[in-house]
Amino acid sequence: MTVDEPLVLGIETSCDETGVGVVRGHTLLADAVASSVDEHARFGGVVPEVASRAHLEAMVPTVERACETAGIALHDVDAIAVTSGPGLAGALLVGVAAAKSLALSLGKPLYGVNHLAAHVAVDQLEHGPLPEPCLALLVSGGHSSLLRVTDVTSAIDPLGSTIDDAAGEAFDKVARLLGLPFPGGPHIDREARSGSSVAIDFPRGLTSRRDLERHRFDFSFSGLKTAVARWVEARERSGEPVPVADVAASFQEAVCDVLVRKALDAAAAEGIEDLLIGGGVAANSRLRSLAEERASKLGIRVRVPRPGLCTDNGAMVAALGSSIVSRGHAPSSYDLPADSSLPVTSVLAD
Ligand code: KG4
Ligand code: ZN
């Protein structure tokens, strides 16, 4: 096995995307994703049982597609990596079972990895080796956290996280209120472009002096979501039209303002000069521009993977797997469990 440039196949099934990626070292060879998002749209959120069944159906064709795109045969790979948590229990199980079957039948080592760490590691496929330490802001439909990444394969410390809704969840719920389709983030992003971000002064969660004492690096978006709901209801009651673009822009500004403010505060507190933003919400155009604008004034560099690598995919799992193999960590055992609440401090499951 080439330890420097391992060929790794990564499998991701923690939510509604069946992702299979192939990397050699930090070179992306294939990133096949089958999403069940359309099947969840009418429920306004991901339905776990529907996601698990969709993973089962998509797994073999997605593995085949990834190998074909990468121009490899399964027996060429040096290792199999899989998201073992956190995520939806039934969905994770499908990926873990598939990875175990492949690893056992091919006689290859198996690495059960942390989904959040994989969201960080993926950036290496686009921008090269990670600056370590770096500060990571992970924002998606299922998670919102600030992490100190000392070594992406073994030393990640959580500095703060959401105490209620995840950032993407807030985007999805507000979009629903505004009659926009699920998942709502991209629709709010688009609507906001023709609205005013200062039209409505929505609350910035956990930013008061008192809240900062206990929750300096934590987030809260449920108060903001309720404030938007009340504002829209009041408009509807008075018979006036709801200015969708203004609500979208003002809501988006409130979320991005808090995310960027707290991320930069955390970077300053930790003495870190590199901020990495990942997860589905990192695709948001305002989040990207606001982070760049404020960080450059502080001399902090910002790295954001391209949108396709920000949302859940198998390449991120393969990227983390490849770093783990290169750094010589021992593989997981073949009876690796799926752990829906795997803490971010466990980058590699035993
Ligand atoms: O990382 P991801 O694909 O899956 C989870 O792990 O949850 O993130 C999906 C989330 C959804 O909530 C979606 O609305 C949000 O990312 N999202 C966005 C944008 N694109 C996707 N939120 C804001 N602006 C966007 N452009
Ligand atoms: Zn994710």
Short mmCIF file of C-alpha atoms and ligand atoms in Angstrom, two decimals:
data_model
loop_
_atom_site.label_atom_id
_atom_site.label_comp_id
_atom_site.label_asym_id
_atom_site.label_seq_id
_atom_site.Cartn_x
_atom_site.Cartn_y
_atom_site.Cartn_z
CA MET A 1 0.00 0.00 0.00
CA THR A 2 1.29 3.48 -0.84
CA VAL A 3 1.07 5.27 2.46
CA ASP A 4 1.64 8.73 0.94
CA GLU A 5 -1.06 8.59 -1.66
CA PRO A 6 -3.61 5.99 -0.54
CA LEU A 7 -6.54 5.17 -2.81
CA VAL A 8 -9.60 5.39 -0.58
CA LEU A 9 -13.28 4.78 -1.22
CA GLY A 10 -15.57 6.73 1.14
CA ILE A 11 -19.23 6.05 1.90
CA GLU A 12 -21.63 8.61 3.38
CA THR A 13 -25.23 7.85 4.44
CA SER A 14 -25.82 9.92 7.58
CA CYS A 15 -28.81 11.84 6.24
CA ASP A 16 -30.54 11.88 2.85
CA GLU A 17 -27.56 11.70 0.49
CA THR A 18 -26.04 8.37 -0.53
CA GLY A 19 -22.51 9.48 -1.30
CA VAL A 20 -19.63 7.40 -2.59
CA GLY A 21 -16.33 9.16 -3.27
CA VAL A 22 -12.93 7.99 -4.44
CA VAL A 23 -9.74 9.91 -3.70
CA ARG A 24 -6.02 9.27 -4.12
CA GLY A 25 -4.26 11.25 -1.44
CA HIS A 26 -5.98 14.61 -1.75
CA THR A 27 -6.89 14.21 -5.39
CA LEU A 28 -10.58 13.76 -6.06
CA LEU A 29 -11.26 10.98 -8.55
CA ALA A 30 -15.02 10.51 -8.16
CA ASP A 31 -17.87 11.98 -6.17
CA ALA A 32 -21.10 10.08 -6.86
CA VAL A 33 -24.16 11.27 -4.95
CA ALA A 34 -27.75 9.98 -5.07
CA SER A 35 -30.09 12.18 -3.06
CA SER A 36 -33.51 11.23 -1.72
CA VAL A 37 -34.34 14.90 -1.06
CA ASP A 38 -37.30 14.91 -3.47
CA GLU A 39 -38.96 12.09 -1.53
CA HIS A 40 -38.85 14.20 1.67
CA ALA A 41 -39.95 17.51 0.15
CA ARG A 42 -43.68 17.08 0.80
CA PHE A 43 -42.98 16.38 4.49
CA GLY A 44 -40.90 19.57 4.84
CA GLY A 45 -38.00 17.63 6.39
CA VAL A 46 -36.08 14.35 6.13
CA VAL A 47 -38.11 11.27 7.07
CA PRO A 48 -35.62 8.74 8.55
CA GLU A 49 -37.32 5.54 7.31
CA VAL A 50 -37.64 6.93 3.79
CA ALA A 51 -33.95 7.93 3.84
CA SER A 52 -32.82 4.45 5.00
CA ARG A 53 -34.75 2.69 2.26
CA ALA A 54 -33.42 5.10 -0.36
CA HIS A 55 -29.83 4.43 0.82
CA LEU A 56 -30.41 0.68 0.44
CA GLU A 57 -31.66 1.10 -3.09
CA ALA A 58 -28.96 3.57 -4.13
CA MET A 59 -25.90 1.97 -2.52
CA VAL A 60 -24.78 -0.57 -5.13
CA PRO A 61 -25.43 1.64 -8.19
CA THR A 62 -23.67 4.58 -6.51
CA VAL A 63 -20.60 2.48 -5.64
CA GLU A 64 -20.52 1.26 -9.25
CA ARG A 65 -20.85 4.78 -10.61
CA ALA A 66 -18.04 6.07 -8.38
CA CYS A 67 -15.66 3.28 -9.46
CA GLU A 68 -16.50 3.80 -13.10
CA THR A 69 -15.91 7.56 -12.91
CA ALA A 70 -12.63 7.06 -11.03
CA GLY A 71 -11.55 4.42 -13.54
CA ILE A 72 -10.77 1.89 -10.82
CA ALA A 73 -11.86 -1.60 -9.84
CA LEU A 74 -12.94 -2.20 -6.25
CA HIS A 75 -9.96 -4.42 -5.53
CA ASP A 76 -7.61 -1.50 -6.39
CA VAL A 77 -8.54 0.48 -3.26
CA ASP A 78 -6.22 0.60 -0.26
CA ALA A 79 -8.96 1.29 2.29
CA ILE A 80 -12.68 1.77 2.80
CA ALA A 81 -13.86 4.73 4.90
CA VAL A 82 -17.43 5.23 6.09
CA THR A 83 -19.35 7.74 8.18
CA SER A 84 -20.06 5.90 11.42
CA GLY A 85 -21.76 8.92 13.07
CA PRO A 86 -23.29 11.27 13.94
CA GLY A 87 -26.52 11.12 11.92
CA LEU A 88 -29.77 9.20 11.55
CA ALA A 89 -29.28 5.74 13.09
CA GLY A 90 -31.02 3.71 10.38
CA ALA A 91 -29.39 5.68 7.59
CA LEU A 92 -25.90 5.30 9.08
CA LEU A 93 -26.45 1.55 9.46
CA VAL A 94 -26.88 1.10 5.71
CA GLY A 95 -23.55 2.78 4.96
CA VAL A 96 -21.70 1.00 7.75
CA ALA A 97 -23.08 -2.40 6.68
CA ALA A 98 -22.10 -1.72 3.06
CA ALA A 99 -18.59 -0.59 4.04
CA LYS A 100 -18.07 -3.64 6.23
CA SER A 101 -19.18 -5.98 3.45
CA LEU A 102 -16.80 -4.33 0.99
CA ALA A 103 -13.87 -4.23 3.41
CA LEU A 104 -14.32 -7.84 4.50
CA SER A 105 -14.87 -9.26 1.05
CA LEU A 106 -11.93 -7.31 -0.44
CA GLY A 107 -9.67 -7.89 2.57
CA LYS A 108 -9.10 -4.14 2.99
CA PRO A 109 -8.87 -2.04 6.19
CA LEU A 110 -12.05 -0.28 7.35
CA TYR A 111 -12.11 3.22 8.85
CA GLY A 112 -15.28 4.42 10.61
CA VAL A 113 -15.06 8.21 10.63
CA ASN A 114 -16.83 11.22 12.07
CA HIS A 115 -19.16 13.07 9.71
CA LEU A 116 -18.26 16.52 11.10
CA ALA A 117 -14.53 15.91 10.76
CA ALA A 118 -15.18 14.79 7.18
CA HIS A 119 -16.90 18.15 6.45
CA VAL A 120 -13.60 19.78 7.49
CA ALA A 121 -11.26 17.35 5.71
CA VAL A 122 -13.03 17.74 2.35
CA ASP A 123 -11.56 21.19 1.83
CA GLN A 124 -8.16 19.56 1.19
CA LEU A 125 -9.51 18.20 -2.10
CA GLU A 126 -9.93 21.74 -3.33
CA HIS A 127 -7.43 23.91 -1.48
CA GLY A 128 -4.65 21.49 -0.49
CA PRO A 129 -3.38 20.56 2.98
CA LEU A 130 -5.32 22.07 5.86
CA PRO A 131 -3.64 24.76 7.88
CA GLU A 132 -3.46 23.28 11.37
CA PRO A 133 -4.66 24.56 13.72
CA CYS A 134 -7.68 26.04 11.98
CA LEU A 135 -11.06 27.16 13.17
CA ALA A 136 -14.01 25.40 11.53
CA LEU A 137 -17.54 26.72 11.30
CA LEU A 138 -19.81 23.82 10.31
CA VAL A 139 -23.32 24.76 9.36
CA SER A 140 -25.83 22.40 7.80
CA GLY A 141 -29.36 21.07 8.20
CA GLY A 142 -28.28 18.86 11.07
CA HIS A 143 -25.41 20.67 12.76
CA SER A 144 -24.03 24.09 13.61
CA SER A 145 -20.74 24.10 15.44
CA LEU A 146 -17.50 25.91 15.99
CA LEU A 147 -14.50 23.63 16.22
CA ARG A 148 -10.82 24.02 16.94
CA VAL A 149 -9.07 21.66 14.55
CA THR A 150 -5.56 20.93 15.75
CA ASP A 151 -5.25 17.71 13.72
CA VAL A 152 -8.20 16.74 11.52
CA THR A 153 -7.44 13.04 12.05
CA SER A 154 -7.16 13.05 15.81
CA ALA A 155 -7.60 16.36 17.64
CA ILE A 156 -10.82 18.33 17.19
CA ASP A 157 -12.25 20.29 20.10
CA PRO A 158 -15.77 21.71 20.09
CA LEU A 159 -15.90 25.35 21.17
CA GLY A 160 -19.65 25.80 20.75
CA SER A 161 -22.74 24.56 18.95
CA THR A 162 -26.41 25.32 18.52
CA ILE A 163 -28.59 24.98 21.60
CA ASP A 164 -31.75 24.47 19.50
CA ASP A 165 -32.20 24.48 15.69
CA ALA A 166 -29.31 24.00 13.28
CA ALA A 167 -28.68 26.94 10.92
CA GLY A 168 -29.91 25.01 7.86
CA GLU A 169 -32.99 23.91 9.76
CA ALA A 170 -33.79 27.59 10.40
CA PHE A 171 -33.41 28.32 6.66
CA ASP A 172 -35.70 25.38 5.85
CA LYS A 173 -38.38 26.39 8.40
CA VAL A 174 -38.40 30.05 7.38
CA ALA A 175 -38.58 29.06 3.71
CA ARG A 176 -41.64 26.98 4.52
CA LEU A 177 -43.26 29.98 6.23
CA LEU A 178 -42.66 31.98 3.08
CA GLY A 179 -44.13 29.28 0.86
CA LEU A 180 -40.76 28.33 -0.67
CA PRO A 181 -39.90 24.67 -1.44
CA PHE A 182 -37.75 22.30 0.69
CA PRO A 183 -34.80 22.43 1.22
CA GLY A 184 -35.26 26.16 1.64
CA GLY A 185 -31.69 27.46 1.94
CA PRO A 186 -31.01 27.93 -1.78
CA HIS A 187 -34.45 29.53 -2.30
CA ILE A 188 -33.94 32.04 0.53
CA ASP A 189 -30.48 32.78 -0.86
CA ARG A 190 -32.00 33.51 -4.28
CA GLU A 191 -34.97 35.55 -2.99
CA ALA A 192 -32.69 37.58 -0.72
CA ARG A 193 -30.77 38.94 -3.71
CA SER A 194 -33.69 41.20 -4.62
CA GLY A 195 -34.59 42.12 -1.02
CA SER A 196 -33.21 44.48 1.60
CA SER A 197 -31.17 42.99 4.45
CA VAL A 198 -32.03 45.96 6.67
CA ALA A 199 -35.77 46.03 5.95
CA ILE A 200 -36.61 44.16 9.17
CA ASP A 201 -34.49 44.09 12.31
CA PHE A 202 -34.68 40.41 13.29
CA PRO A 203 -33.05 39.24 16.55
CA ARG A 204 -29.46 37.96 16.73
CA GLY A 205 -29.59 34.91 19.03
CA LEU A 206 -27.21 34.60 22.00
CA THR A 207 -25.43 37.89 21.38
CA SER A 208 -26.56 39.91 24.40
CA ARG A 209 -23.91 40.58 27.01
CA ARG A 210 -25.62 38.21 29.44
CA ASP A 211 -25.93 35.38 26.90
CA LEU A 212 -22.32 35.82 25.85
CA GLU A 213 -21.17 35.05 29.39
CA ARG A 214 -22.56 31.50 29.17
CA HIS A 215 -22.86 30.96 25.43
CA ARG A 216 -20.06 32.94 23.81
CA PHE A 217 -19.54 30.40 21.00
CA ASP A 218 -23.00 28.79 20.98
CA PHE A 219 -25.82 29.53 18.55
CA SER A 220 -29.60 29.71 18.85
CA PHE A 221 -31.92 30.09 15.86
CA SER A 222 -35.32 29.14 17.23
CA GLY A 223 -36.05 32.67 18.58
CA LEU A 224 -35.22 34.10 15.16
CA LYS A 225 -37.50 31.59 13.43
CA THR A 226 -40.35 32.52 15.82
CA ALA A 227 -39.72 36.24 15.24
CA VAL A 228 -40.02 35.70 11.47
CA ALA A 229 -43.22 33.67 11.96
CA ARG A 230 -44.79 36.41 14.13
CA TRP A 231 -43.81 39.11 11.65
CA VAL A 232 -45.28 37.21 8.70
CA GLU A 233 -48.48 36.38 10.65
CA ALA A 234 -48.97 40.04 11.61
CA ARG A 235 -48.64 41.03 7.95
CA GLU A 236 -51.13 38.40 6.85
CA ARG A 237 -53.62 39.43 9.57
CA SER A 238 -53.50 43.03 8.44
CA GLY A 239 -54.22 41.91 4.91
CA GLU A 240 -50.98 43.33 3.54
CA PRO A 241 -48.81 41.28 1.13
CA VAL A 242 -45.72 39.60 2.63
CA PRO A 243 -42.55 41.08 1.07
CA VAL A 244 -40.87 37.70 0.61
CA ALA A 245 -37.56 39.06 -0.69
CA ASP A 246 -37.17 41.51 2.22
CA VAL A 247 -38.04 38.89 4.83
CA ALA A 248 -35.61 36.43 3.22
CA ALA A 249 -32.79 39.02 3.05
CA SER A 250 -33.32 40.29 6.61
CA PHE A 251 -33.55 36.76 8.03
CA GLN A 252 -30.46 35.64 6.10
CA GLU A 253 -28.54 38.67 7.36
CA ALA A 254 -29.44 37.85 10.98
CA VAL A 255 -28.16 34.27 10.60
CA CYS A 256 -24.99 35.19 8.72
CA ASP A 257 -24.19 38.10 11.04
CA VAL A 258 -24.22 35.83 14.11
CA LEU A 259 -22.36 32.97 12.42
CA VAL A 260 -19.56 35.20 11.17
CA ARG A 261 -19.35 37.29 14.33
CA LYS A 262 -18.98 34.24 16.58
CA ALA A 263 -16.60 32.41 14.24
CA LEU A 264 -14.25 35.39 14.08
CA ASP A 265 -14.49 35.93 17.82
CA ALA A 266 -13.56 32.27 18.35
CA ALA A 267 -10.62 32.54 15.92
CA ALA A 268 -9.35 35.60 17.80
CA ALA A 269 -9.80 33.92 21.19
CA GLU A 270 -7.88 30.85 19.99
CA GLY A 271 -5.21 32.86 18.18
CA ILE A 272 -6.06 31.12 14.89
CA GLU A 273 -5.66 32.82 11.51
CA ASP A 274 -7.47 30.35 9.26
CA LEU A 275 -11.25 29.96 9.18
CA LEU A 276 -12.82 27.09 7.31
CA ILE A 277 -16.56 27.07 6.62
CA GLY A 278 -18.30 23.83 5.71
CA GLY A 279 -21.71 22.10 5.62
CA GLY A 280 -24.66 22.82 3.33
CA VAL A 281 -25.22 26.38 4.58
CA ALA A 282 -21.64 27.24 3.56
CA ALA A 283 -23.09 27.34 0.05
CA ASN A 284 -24.94 30.53 1.07
CA SER A 285 -23.69 33.48 -0.97
CA ARG A 286 -24.15 36.07 1.80
CA LEU A 287 -22.37 33.90 4.38
CA ARG A 288 -19.41 33.56 2.04
CA SER A 289 -19.19 37.26 1.22
CA LEU A 290 -19.73 38.49 4.79
CA ALA A 291 -17.09 36.09 6.15
CA GLU A 292 -14.57 37.23 3.51
CA GLU A 293 -15.32 40.89 4.12
CA ARG A 294 -15.02 40.83 7.91
CA ALA A 295 -12.16 38.30 8.08
CA SER A 296 -9.96 40.23 5.68
CA LYS A 297 -10.14 43.26 7.99
CA LEU A 298 -8.77 41.08 10.79
CA GLY A 299 -6.10 39.39 8.71
CA ILE A 300 -7.90 36.05 8.90
CA ARG A 301 -7.90 33.78 5.83
CA VAL A 302 -11.17 32.09 4.85
CA ARG A 303 -11.47 28.73 3.08
CA VAL A 304 -14.81 27.50 1.80
CA PRO A 305 -15.08 24.43 -0.42
CA ARG A 306 -17.18 24.75 -3.57
CA PRO A 307 -20.92 24.21 -2.86
CA GLY A 308 -20.97 20.62 -4.19
CA LEU A 309 -18.37 19.62 -1.60
CA CYS A 310 -20.13 21.54 1.23
CA THR A 311 -23.31 19.47 1.11
CA ASP A 312 -23.09 15.83 2.20
CA ASN A 313 -21.05 13.61 -0.12
CA GLY A 314 -18.80 10.55 -0.12
CA ALA A 315 -15.67 12.42 -1.23
CA MET A 316 -15.47 14.10 2.17
CA VAL A 317 -15.40 10.72 3.88
CA ALA A 318 -12.75 9.45 1.47
CA ALA A 319 -10.71 12.65 2.03
CA LEU A 320 -10.72 12.16 5.79
CA GLY A 321 -10.02 8.44 5.37
CA SER A 322 -7.03 9.25 3.20
CA SER A 323 -5.59 11.66 5.79
CA ILE A 324 -6.11 9.05 8.51
CA VAL A 325 -4.32 6.35 6.48
CA SER A 326 -1.46 8.74 5.62
CA ARG A 327 -0.97 9.62 9.28
CA GLY A 328 -0.72 5.93 10.14
CA HIS A 329 -3.72 5.49 12.44
CA ALA A 330 -4.92 1.93 13.09
CA PRO A 331 -8.13 0.91 11.29
CA SER A 332 -11.49 0.40 13.01
CA SER A 333 -12.63 -3.10 13.84
CA TYR A 334 -14.87 -5.02 11.45
CA ASP A 335 -17.65 -4.97 14.07
CA LEU A 336 -17.69 -1.19 14.02
CA PRO A 337 -21.08 0.13 15.24
CA ALA A 338 -23.04 3.04 13.76
CA ASP A 339 -23.27 5.73 16.45
CA SER A 340 -25.97 8.35 15.85
CA SER A 341 -24.54 10.66 18.52
CA LEU A 342 -20.81 10.14 17.91
CA PRO A 343 -19.05 13.16 19.51
CA VAL A 344 -16.80 15.26 17.27
CA THR A 345 -13.88 14.44 19.56
CA SER A 346 -14.03 10.86 18.16
CA VAL A 347 -12.67 11.38 14.65
CA LEU A 348 -11.96 7.68 14.11
CA ALA A 349 -14.13 4.96 15.66
CA ASP A 350 -12.29 1.99 17.27
O1 KG4 B 1 -24.76 19.50 4.66
P1 KG4 B 1 -26.15 19.27 4.13
O2 KG4 B 1 -26.29 18.84 2.72
O3 KG4 B 1 -26.89 18.17 4.95
C1 KG4 B 1 -26.91 18.08 6.32
O4 KG4 B 1 -25.95 17.49 6.90
O5 KG4 B 1 -27.87 18.61 6.88
O6 KG4 B 1 -26.96 20.62 4.41
C2 KG4 B 1 -28.28 20.81 3.99
C3 KG4 B 1 -28.76 22.17 4.50
C4 KG4 B 1 -30.24 22.42 4.26
O7 KG4 B 1 -30.81 22.88 5.46
C5 KG4 B 1 -30.25 23.50 3.17
O8 KG4 B 1 -31.37 24.37 3.24
C6 KG4 B 1 -28.97 24.24 3.49
O9 KG4 B 1 -28.04 23.22 3.84
N1 KG4 B 1 -28.48 25.00 2.33
C7 KG4 B 1 -28.39 26.36 2.31
C8 KG4 B 1 -27.95 26.72 1.01
N2 KG4 B 1 -27.76 25.57 0.29
C9 KG4 B 1 -28.09 24.53 1.12
N3 KG4 B 1 -28.67 27.26 3.26
C10 KG4 B 1 -28.51 28.56 2.94
N4 KG4 B 1 -28.11 28.99 1.72
C11 KG4 B 1 -27.81 28.12 0.73
N5 KG4 B 1 -27.41 28.56 -0.46
ZN ZN B 2 -23.40 17.07 6.93
#
